[in-house]
Coordinates of C-alpha atoms and ligand atoms in Angstrom, one line a residue:
P1 CA 14.3 -8.9 5.2
L2 CA 11.3 -9.2 3.0
I3 CA 12.1 -5.9 1.3
D4 CA 15.7 -4.8 0.8
V5 CA 16.2 -1.5 -1.0
Q6 CA 19.9 -0.8 -1.7
D7 CA 20.9 2.8 -2.7
V8 CA 18.1 3.3 -5.1
H9 CA 17.8 6.4 -7.3
K10 CA 15.0 7.3 -9.6
V11 CA 15.4 10.1 -12.1
Y12 CA 12.6 11.2 -14.4
G13 CA 12.9 13.1 -17.7
H14 CA 15.5 13.6 -20.4
G15 CA 18.3 16.0 -21.2
T16 CA 18.3 19.1 -19.2
N17 CA 14.8 18.4 -17.8
L18 CA 15.7 15.9 -15.1
V19 CA 13.8 15.4 -11.9
T20 CA 15.4 13.3 -9.2
A21 CA 12.4 11.8 -7.3
V22 CA 14.4 9.3 -5.2
A23 CA 18.0 10.2 -4.4
G24 CA 19.8 7.3 -2.8
V25 CA 17.4 5.4 -0.5
S26 CA 18.4 2.2 1.4
L27 CA 15.9 0.5 3.7
Q28 CA 14.8 -2.8 4.8
V29 CA 11.4 -4.1 5.8
L30 CA 11.1 -7.3 7.8
Q31 CA 8.5 -10.1 7.4
G32 CA 5.3 -9.1 9.3
E33 CA 6.0 -5.4 9.7
F34 CA 3.5 -2.6 9.2
V35 CA 5.5 0.3 7.9
G36 CA 4.4 3.8 6.9
I37 CA 6.1 6.2 4.5
M38 CA 5.5 9.8 5.1
G39 CA 6.8 13.1 3.9
P40 CA 5.8 16.4 2.2
S41 CA 4.0 16.4 -1.1
G42 CA 6.5 15.8 -3.9
A43 CA 9.0 14.1 -1.5
G44 CA 9.1 10.9 -3.5
K45 CA 6.8 8.7 -1.5
T46 CA 4.8 7.3 -4.4
T47 CA 7.9 6.9 -6.5
L48 CA 9.6 4.9 -3.7
L49 CA 6.5 2.8 -3.2
N50 CA 6.2 2.1 -6.9
L51 CA 9.9 1.1 -7.0
M52 CA 9.5 -1.2 -4.0
S53 CA 6.3 -2.7 -5.5
T54 CA 7.9 -3.4 -8.9
I55 CA 5.5 -1.0 -10.7
D56 CA 8.4 1.2 -11.6
R57 CA 12.1 0.5 -12.1
P58 CA 15.0 2.3 -10.4
T59 CA 17.5 4.3 -12.4
S60 CA 20.2 2.8 -10.2
G61 CA 20.5 0.7 -7.2
Q62 CA 19.0 -2.7 -6.4
I63 CA 15.7 -4.0 -4.9
F64 CA 15.2 -7.4 -3.4
L65 CA 11.8 -8.8 -2.5
N66 CA 11.7 -12.0 -0.6
Q67 CA 15.4 -12.5 -1.4
K68 CA 14.7 -12.2 -5.1
N69 CA 16.4 -9.4 -7.0
V70 CA 13.5 -7.8 -8.9
T71 CA 15.6 -4.9 -10.3
Y72 CA 16.1 -6.4 -13.7
M73 CA 13.5 -9.0 -13.8
K74 CA 11.8 -9.5 -17.1
N75 CA 8.3 -8.1 -17.5
A76 CA 6.6 -11.5 -17.9
A77 CA 8.4 -12.9 -14.8
L78 CA 7.6 -9.7 -12.9
A79 CA 3.9 -9.9 -13.8
K80 CA 3.8 -13.5 -12.4
F81 CA 5.7 -12.5 -9.3
R82 CA 3.4 -9.6 -8.7
R83 CA 0.3 -11.7 -9.2
E84 CA 1.5 -14.4 -6.8
Q85 CA 3.2 -12.4 -4.0
L86 CA 2.0 -8.8 -4.0
G87 CA -1.2 -6.9 -3.3
F88 CA -1.9 -3.2 -4.1
I89 CA -4.3 -0.7 -2.9
F90 CA -4.4 2.6 -4.7
Q91 CA -5.9 5.9 -3.7
D92 CA -8.3 6.0 -6.6
F93 CA -9.3 2.3 -6.1
N94 CA -8.6 1.2 -9.7
L95 CA -11.8 -0.9 -9.9
L96 CA -13.1 -1.8 -13.3
A97 CA -16.4 0.0 -14.0
V98 CA -17.7 -2.7 -16.4
L99 CA -17.3 -5.5 -13.8
T100 CA -19.5 -6.1 -10.8
V101 CA -18.1 -6.0 -7.3
R102 CA -17.9 -9.8 -7.3
E103 CA -16.0 -9.8 -10.6
N104 CA -13.6 -7.1 -9.5
L105 CA -12.9 -9.0 -6.3
V106 CA -12.0 -12.3 -7.9
L107 CA -10.1 -10.8 -10.9
P108 CA -6.6 -11.6 -9.5
L109 CA -7.7 -15.2 -9.1
T110 CA -9.3 -15.4 -12.5
L111 CA -6.2 -14.0 -14.0
A112 CA -4.0 -16.5 -12.1
G113 CA -6.2 -19.4 -13.4
Y114 CA -7.7 -20.6 -10.1
S115 CA -10.5 -23.2 -10.2
V116 CA -14.1 -22.1 -9.7
V117 CA -14.2 -23.9 -6.4
A118 CA -11.0 -22.2 -5.1
I119 CA -12.3 -18.8 -6.3
N120 CA -15.6 -19.2 -4.5
Q121 CA -13.9 -20.3 -1.3
A122 CA -11.5 -17.3 -1.3
L123 CA -14.4 -15.0 -2.2
Q124 CA -16.6 -16.2 0.7
K125 CA -13.8 -15.6 3.1
I126 CA -13.1 -12.1 1.9
V127 CA -16.7 -11.2 1.7
G128 CA -17.3 -12.3 5.3
I129 CA -14.3 -10.4 6.6
L130 CA -15.1 -7.2 4.8
G131 CA -18.9 -7.4 4.9
L132 CA -19.3 -7.2 1.2
N133 CA -22.2 -9.6 0.8
S134 CA -24.9 -7.1 -0.2
L135 CA -22.6 -5.4 -2.7
L136 CA -21.5 -8.4 -4.8
N137 CA -23.9 -7.8 -7.8
R138 CA -23.5 -4.0 -7.9
Y139 CA -21.1 -2.0 -10.0
P140 CA -18.4 0.3 -8.7
D141 CA -20.2 3.4 -9.9
D142 CA -23.2 2.5 -7.7
I143 CA -21.4 2.2 -4.4
S144 CA -19.9 4.7 -2.0
P145 CA -16.1 5.6 -1.8
G146 CA -15.8 3.7 1.5
Q147 CA -17.4 0.7 -0.1
K148 CA -15.2 0.9 -3.1
Q149 CA -12.1 1.1 -1.0
R150 CA -13.3 -2.1 0.9
V151 CA -13.7 -3.8 -2.5
A152 CA -10.2 -2.6 -3.6
C153 CA -8.8 -3.9 -0.3
G154 CA -10.6 -7.2 -0.8
R155 CA -9.2 -7.5 -4.3
A156 CA -5.7 -6.7 -3.0
I157 CA -5.7 -9.4 -0.4
I158 CA -7.8 -12.2 -2.0
T159 CA -4.7 -13.9 -3.2
Q160 CA -3.3 -13.8 0.4
P161 CA -0.2 -11.8 -0.7
H162 CA 2.9 -11.8 1.4
L163 CA 3.2 -8.2 0.9
L164 CA 0.6 -5.4 0.6
F165 CA 1.4 -2.0 -0.8
A166 CA -1.0 0.9 -0.2
D167 CA -0.7 4.4 -1.5
E168 CA -2.8 6.9 0.4
P169 CA -5.4 4.2 1.0
T170 CA -7.5 6.5 3.2
G171 CA -7.1 9.5 1.0
S172 CA -10.7 9.4 -0.4
L173 CA -12.4 8.1 2.7
D174 CA -14.4 9.7 5.4
S175 CA -13.0 9.1 8.9
K176 CA -15.4 6.2 9.7
A177 CA -14.5 4.4 6.5
A178 CA -10.8 5.2 7.0
T179 CA -10.9 3.8 10.5
E180 CA -12.6 0.6 9.3
L181 CA -10.0 0.1 6.6
L182 CA -7.1 0.7 9.0
R183 CA -8.6 -1.7 11.6
Y184 CA -8.9 -4.3 8.8
L185 CA -5.3 -3.7 7.7
T186 CA -4.2 -4.2 11.3
I187 CA -6.0 -7.5 11.5
I188 CA -4.5 -9.0 8.4
N189 CA -1.1 -7.8 9.4
A190 CA -1.5 -9.4 12.9
K191 CA -3.5 -12.5 12.0
A192 CA -2.4 -13.4 8.5
G193 CA 1.1 -12.1 8.9
T194 CA 0.7 -9.9 5.8
T195 CA 3.5 -7.3 5.6
V196 CA 2.1 -3.9 4.9
V197 CA 3.8 -0.9 3.5
M198 CA 1.6 2.2 3.3
V199 CA 2.2 5.7 2.0
T200 CA 0.2 8.4 3.7
H201 CA 0.4 12.1 4.6
D202 CA -2.2 11.7 7.2
A203 CA -1.1 11.4 10.9
F204 CA -4.1 9.5 12.0
T205 CA -3.7 6.9 9.3
A206 CA 0.0 6.7 10.0
S207 CA -0.6 6.1 13.7
Y208 CA -1.7 2.5 12.8
C209 CA 1.8 1.7 11.6
R210 CA 4.4 0.2 13.8
R211 CA 7.3 2.1 12.2
I212 CA 7.3 5.1 10.0
L213 CA 10.0 6.3 7.5
F214 CA 10.0 10.0 6.7
I215 CA 11.3 11.1 3.4
K216 CA 12.2 14.5 2.2
D217 CA 13.6 15.5 -1.2
G218 CA 13.9 11.9 -2.2
Q219 CA 16.0 10.8 0.8
L220 CA 15.3 9.2 4.2
F221 CA 15.0 12.0 6.8
A222 CA 14.0 10.2 9.9
E223 CA 12.4 7.0 11.3
I224 CA 10.1 6.6 14.3
V225 CA 8.9 3.3 15.9
R226 CA 5.7 2.9 17.9
Q227 CA 6.4 2.0 21.4
G228 CA 3.4 3.1 23.5
S229 CA -0.2 3.8 22.6
R230 CA -1.4 4.7 19.2
Q231 CA -2.4 8.1 20.6
A232 CA 1.2 8.8 21.7
F233 CA 2.5 7.7 18.3
F234 CA 0.0 10.0 16.6
Q235 CA 1.6 12.9 18.5
Q236 CA 5.0 11.8 17.6
V237 CA 4.0 11.8 13.9
I238 CA 2.6 15.3 14.2
D239 CA 5.8 16.5 15.8
M240 CA 7.9 14.9 13.1
Q241 CA 5.7 16.5 10.4
A242 CA 6.3 19.9 12.0
T243 CA 10.1 19.2 12.1
I244 CA 10.2 18.1 8.5
G245 CA 8.0 21.0 7.3
G246 CA 6.1 21.6 4.1
G247 CA 3.3 19.1 4.1
G248 CA 1.5 18.5 7.4
R249 CA -1.7 18.3 5.5
T250 CA -4.6 16.2 7.0
N251 CA -7.8 14.9 5.5
G252 CA -11.1 13.8 6.9
A253 CA -9.5 10.8 8.5
S254 CA -7.7 13.0 10.9
A255 CA -10.7 13.6 13.1
P256 CA -10.0 12.4 16.6
G257 CA -11.3 9.0 17.3
F258 CA -8.8 6.8 19.1
Ligands
ADP301 P1 4.9 12.2 -3.4 O1 4.2 10.9 -3.6 O2 5.8 12.2 -2.2 O3 4.0 13.4 -3.4 P2 6.1 11.6 -6.0 O4 6.9 10.4 -5.8 O5 4.8 11.5 -6.7 O6 5.9 12.4 -4.6 O7 7.0 12.6 -6.8 C1 8.3 13.0 -6.5 C2 8.9 13.9 -7.5 O8 9.0 13.2 -8.8 C3 8.0 15.1 -7.8 O9 8.8 16.2 -8.1 C4 7.2 14.7 -9.0 O10 6.8 15.8 -9.8 C5 8.3 13.9 -9.8 N1 7.7 12.8 -10.6 C6 6.9 11.8 -10.1 N2 6.5 11.0 -11.1 C7 7.0 11.5 -12.3 C8 7.0 11.2 -13.7 N3 6.3 10.1 -14.1 N4 7.6 12.0 -14.5 C9 8.3 13.1 -14.1 N5 8.4 13.5 -12.8 C10 7.7 12.7 -11.9
MG302 MG1 2.1 10.4 -3.8

């Protein structure tokens, strides 16, 4: 497996003020999978994703990424590992306002010390795929949320990460922009073999996954695998949300449009 999570717990707080966000989760994700994580608000989805993506450390348990135990990896080594192997898409984009779209896009390559030639090659490729040409000299504050998310997505994949983590990537997008992003994630998953792990509370967004893990109260509750059409899978997701209760919220991306 590319991701191997072994009996992971995460407890926040001190003394009598403890919150158990993740309560003994074990899971595996194979190379090339497109996995969703769903569950009610407060179920521990973001915490679990942050643990898997090395942004946060577990209180107990072990996490292996690409056979490497990252649980106790030192910060400097972790930063390098992250830069070289992982991509992140956050709900609020995390673009730097003082940098242009071009500068935001190539930031991971600049930080990793790529040559100008290599940077330009990678940039051209991403710009072509994501249709960002006309935006390159603009600043994040001057473009739409959908455009921002495309830039954030480009920045996440410009290093061609093995593994892409996304937390509610369609959360701030209208349904058209959400669909575009999801199509794009599907393409890089299928063509580039990028393994994608995506947190969402939205059934339409989730229907693009091949497998969905449902969590509740910090524990795995159920798992569904897409077998037929995306439409049928969407219905399965809705049914599971009803079963699990307490969080079948939807956003703009839930408009029909299969
Ligand atoms: P989800 O993403 O499913 O909505 P989270 O992983 O954000 O859930 O949160 C799970 C639980 O852990 C919630 O009860 C939340 O309040 C708590 N929690 C998350 N992060 C922190 C933190 N940094 N400090 C304290 N409690 C936290
Ligand atoms: Mg969350």
